[in-house]
Short mmCIF file of C-alpha atoms in Angstrom, two decimals:
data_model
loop_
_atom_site.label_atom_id
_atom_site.label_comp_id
_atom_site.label_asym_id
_atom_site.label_seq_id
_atom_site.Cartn_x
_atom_site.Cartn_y
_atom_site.Cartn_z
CA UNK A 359 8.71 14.31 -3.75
CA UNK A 360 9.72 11.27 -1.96
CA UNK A 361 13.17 10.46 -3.49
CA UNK A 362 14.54 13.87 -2.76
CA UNK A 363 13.58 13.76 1.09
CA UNK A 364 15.70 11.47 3.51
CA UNK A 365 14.81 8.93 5.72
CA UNK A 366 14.43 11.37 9.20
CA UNK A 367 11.70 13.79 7.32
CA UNK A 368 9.31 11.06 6.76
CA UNK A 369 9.28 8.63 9.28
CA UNK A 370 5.68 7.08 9.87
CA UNK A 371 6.95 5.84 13.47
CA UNK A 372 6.64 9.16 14.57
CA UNK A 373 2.55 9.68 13.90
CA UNK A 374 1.21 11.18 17.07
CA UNK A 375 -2.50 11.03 15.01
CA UNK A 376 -4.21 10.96 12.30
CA UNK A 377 -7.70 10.18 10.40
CA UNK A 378 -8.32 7.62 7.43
CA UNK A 379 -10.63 7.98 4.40
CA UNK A 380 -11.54 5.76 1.92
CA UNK A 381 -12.06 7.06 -1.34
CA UNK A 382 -13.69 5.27 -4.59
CA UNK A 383 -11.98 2.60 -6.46
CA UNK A 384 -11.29 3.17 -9.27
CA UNK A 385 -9.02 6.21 -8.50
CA UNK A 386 -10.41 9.70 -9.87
CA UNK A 387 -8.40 11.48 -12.38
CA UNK A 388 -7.62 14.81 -10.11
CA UNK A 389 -5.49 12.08 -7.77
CA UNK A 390 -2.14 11.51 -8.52
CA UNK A 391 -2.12 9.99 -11.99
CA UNK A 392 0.37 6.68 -11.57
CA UNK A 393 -2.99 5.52 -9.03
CA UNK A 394 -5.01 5.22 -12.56
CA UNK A 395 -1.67 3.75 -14.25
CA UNK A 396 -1.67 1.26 -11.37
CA UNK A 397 -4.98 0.59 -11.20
CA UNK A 398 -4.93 -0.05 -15.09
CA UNK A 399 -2.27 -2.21 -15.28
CA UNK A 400 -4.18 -4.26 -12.59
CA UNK A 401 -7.22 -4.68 -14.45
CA UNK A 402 -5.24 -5.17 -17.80
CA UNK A 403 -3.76 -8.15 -16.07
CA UNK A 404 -7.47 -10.10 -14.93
CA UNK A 405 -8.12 -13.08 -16.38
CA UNK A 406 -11.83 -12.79 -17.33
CA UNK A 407 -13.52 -11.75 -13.89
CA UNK A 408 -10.84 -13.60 -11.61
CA UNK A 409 -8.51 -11.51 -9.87
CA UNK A 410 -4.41 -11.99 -11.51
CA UNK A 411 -2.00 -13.15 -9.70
CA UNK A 412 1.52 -12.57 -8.76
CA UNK A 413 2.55 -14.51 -11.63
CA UNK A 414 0.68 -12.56 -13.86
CA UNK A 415 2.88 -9.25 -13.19
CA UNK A 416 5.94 -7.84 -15.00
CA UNK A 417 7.65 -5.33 -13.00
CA UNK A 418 9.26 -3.72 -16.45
CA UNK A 419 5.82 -3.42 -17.79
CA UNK A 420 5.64 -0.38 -15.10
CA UNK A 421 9.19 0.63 -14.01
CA UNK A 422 8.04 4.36 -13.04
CA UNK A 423 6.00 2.62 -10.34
CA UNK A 424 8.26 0.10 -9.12
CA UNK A 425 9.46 2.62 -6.34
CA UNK A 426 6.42 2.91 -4.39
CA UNK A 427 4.93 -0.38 -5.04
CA UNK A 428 4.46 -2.88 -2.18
CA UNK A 429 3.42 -6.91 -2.48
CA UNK A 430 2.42 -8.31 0.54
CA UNK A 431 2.08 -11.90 1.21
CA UNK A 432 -1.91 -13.09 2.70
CA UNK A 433 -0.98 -15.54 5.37
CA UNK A 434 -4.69 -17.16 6.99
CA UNK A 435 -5.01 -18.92 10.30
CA UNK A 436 -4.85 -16.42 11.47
CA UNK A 437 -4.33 -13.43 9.19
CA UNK A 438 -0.93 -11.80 8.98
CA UNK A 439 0.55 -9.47 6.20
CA UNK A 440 4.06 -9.78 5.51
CA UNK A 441 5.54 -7.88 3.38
CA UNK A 442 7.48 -9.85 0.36
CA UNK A 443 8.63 -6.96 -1.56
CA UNK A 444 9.02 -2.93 -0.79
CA UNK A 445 10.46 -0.16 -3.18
CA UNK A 446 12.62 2.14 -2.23
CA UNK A 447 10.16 5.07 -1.21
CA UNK A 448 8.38 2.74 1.20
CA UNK A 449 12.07 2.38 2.88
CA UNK A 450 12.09 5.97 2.66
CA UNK A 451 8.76 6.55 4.20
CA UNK A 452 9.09 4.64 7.13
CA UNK A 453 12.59 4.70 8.27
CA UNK A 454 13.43 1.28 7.59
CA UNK A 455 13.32 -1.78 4.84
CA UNK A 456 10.05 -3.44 5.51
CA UNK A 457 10.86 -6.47 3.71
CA UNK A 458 9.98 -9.49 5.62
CA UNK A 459 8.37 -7.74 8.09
CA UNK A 460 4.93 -8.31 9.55
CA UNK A 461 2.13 -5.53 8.92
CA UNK A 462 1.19 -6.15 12.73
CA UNK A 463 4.86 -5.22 13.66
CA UNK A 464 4.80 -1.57 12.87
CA UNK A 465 5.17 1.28 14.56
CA UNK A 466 3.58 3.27 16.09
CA UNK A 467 0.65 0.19 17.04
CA UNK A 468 -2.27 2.18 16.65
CA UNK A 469 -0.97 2.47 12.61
CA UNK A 470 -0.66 -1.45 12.29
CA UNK A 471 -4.18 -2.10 14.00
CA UNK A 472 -5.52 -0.19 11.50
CA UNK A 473 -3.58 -1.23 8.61
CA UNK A 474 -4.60 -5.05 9.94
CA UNK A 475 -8.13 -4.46 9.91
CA UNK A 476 -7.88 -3.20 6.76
CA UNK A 477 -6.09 -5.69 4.93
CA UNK A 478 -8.33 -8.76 6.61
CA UNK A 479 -11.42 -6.30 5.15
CA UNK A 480 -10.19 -6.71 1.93
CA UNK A 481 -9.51 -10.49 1.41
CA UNK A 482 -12.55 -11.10 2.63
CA UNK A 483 -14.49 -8.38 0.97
CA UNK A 484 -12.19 -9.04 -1.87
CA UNK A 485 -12.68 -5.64 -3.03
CA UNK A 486 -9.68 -3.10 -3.98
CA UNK A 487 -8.83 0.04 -1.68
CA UNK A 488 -7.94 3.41 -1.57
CA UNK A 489 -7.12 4.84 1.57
CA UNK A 490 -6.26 8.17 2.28
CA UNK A 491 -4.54 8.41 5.92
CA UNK A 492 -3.60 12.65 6.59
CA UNK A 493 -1.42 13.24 9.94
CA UNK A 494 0.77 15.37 11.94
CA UNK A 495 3.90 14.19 13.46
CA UNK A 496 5.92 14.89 16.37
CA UNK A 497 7.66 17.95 14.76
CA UNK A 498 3.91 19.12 13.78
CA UNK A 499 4.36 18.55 10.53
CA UNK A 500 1.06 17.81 8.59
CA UNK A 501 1.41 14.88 5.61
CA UNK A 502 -0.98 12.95 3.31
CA UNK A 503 -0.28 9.20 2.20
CA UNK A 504 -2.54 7.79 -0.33
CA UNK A 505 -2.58 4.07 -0.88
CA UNK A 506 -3.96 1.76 -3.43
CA UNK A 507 -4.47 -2.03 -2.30
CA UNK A 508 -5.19 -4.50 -5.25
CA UNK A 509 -5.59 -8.65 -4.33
CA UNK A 510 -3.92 -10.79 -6.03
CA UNK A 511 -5.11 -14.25 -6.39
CA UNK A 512 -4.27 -17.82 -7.05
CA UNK A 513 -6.93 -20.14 -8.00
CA UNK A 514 -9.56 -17.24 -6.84
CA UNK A 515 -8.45 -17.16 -3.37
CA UNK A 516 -6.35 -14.04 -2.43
CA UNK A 517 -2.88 -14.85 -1.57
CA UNK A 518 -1.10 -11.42 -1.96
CA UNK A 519 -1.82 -7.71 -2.20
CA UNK A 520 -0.23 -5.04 -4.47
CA UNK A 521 0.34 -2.06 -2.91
CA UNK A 522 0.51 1.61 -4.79
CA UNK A 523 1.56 4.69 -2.50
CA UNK A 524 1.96 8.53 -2.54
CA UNK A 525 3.02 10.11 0.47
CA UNK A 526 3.44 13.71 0.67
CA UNK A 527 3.51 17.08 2.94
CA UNK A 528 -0.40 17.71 2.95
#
């Protein structure tokens, strides 16, 4: 679990490799179950077929999640990801408080390429994700970290991203 491990096990700066995998949206019931939760809770919030937006969420309608959830602000010309909000376990995960940090600033860069390109896929696909990203890091140490990427939109154009994780020892 990733509230009872400290900062030092999971670092993500320390990936020497790894492979990605994107699964189908919406999440299968044999994942982790708060992916369905979140992924519910997104839908439940659409107005007709537009995306919702930030204003449209209510972090104490899902206070089991709030932990591991991410929102990340869309900036265009060109595209950059910062990251507006990160719960605890994402501090946990990666060593450090993301907040206000830039997607293309982390570590190690062949993560944050990737991460890029996948964000900039999905506001202009604007179609959810679910990645599933398995390495091994410097200590040999094999892990899985599942992610679910929902837009968020104002006036139909996609101006943030809600972020769902689970990151464990694979």
């Amino acid at each position: 679990m990733i509230g009872t491990n400290s900062s030092r096990d999971f670092p993500l700066a320390s990936i020497t490799e790894f492979n990605r995998t994107f699964l189908r949206v919406p999440p299968e019931t044999d994942c982790h179950p708060n992916f369905r939760i979140f992924w519910d809770y997104w839908k439940s919030k659409f107005r007709g077929e537009q995306f919702p937006g930030r204003r449209d969420l209510d972090p104490l309608d899902i206070p089991l999640l709030l932990s591991s959830i991410v929102i990340v602000d869309v900036e265009r010309d060109p595209y950059r990801f910062r990251y507006r909000l990160t719960g605890e376990n994402i501090s946990i995960i990666h060593g450090l408080k993301l907040t206000n940090n830039y997607v293309d600033e982390l570590r190690p860069k062949l993560l944050s390429e990737v991460s890029q390109a996948d964000l900039v896929e999905l506001v202009e696909k604007k179609k959810p994700q679910f990645v599933e990203l398995n390495f091994e890091n410097r200590e040999k140490v094999v892990r899985s970290y599942k992610v679910l990427r929902l837009p968020l939109a104002t006036d139909n154009l996609i101006d943030h991203i809600m972020v769902w994780t689970d990151y464990q020892t694979a």
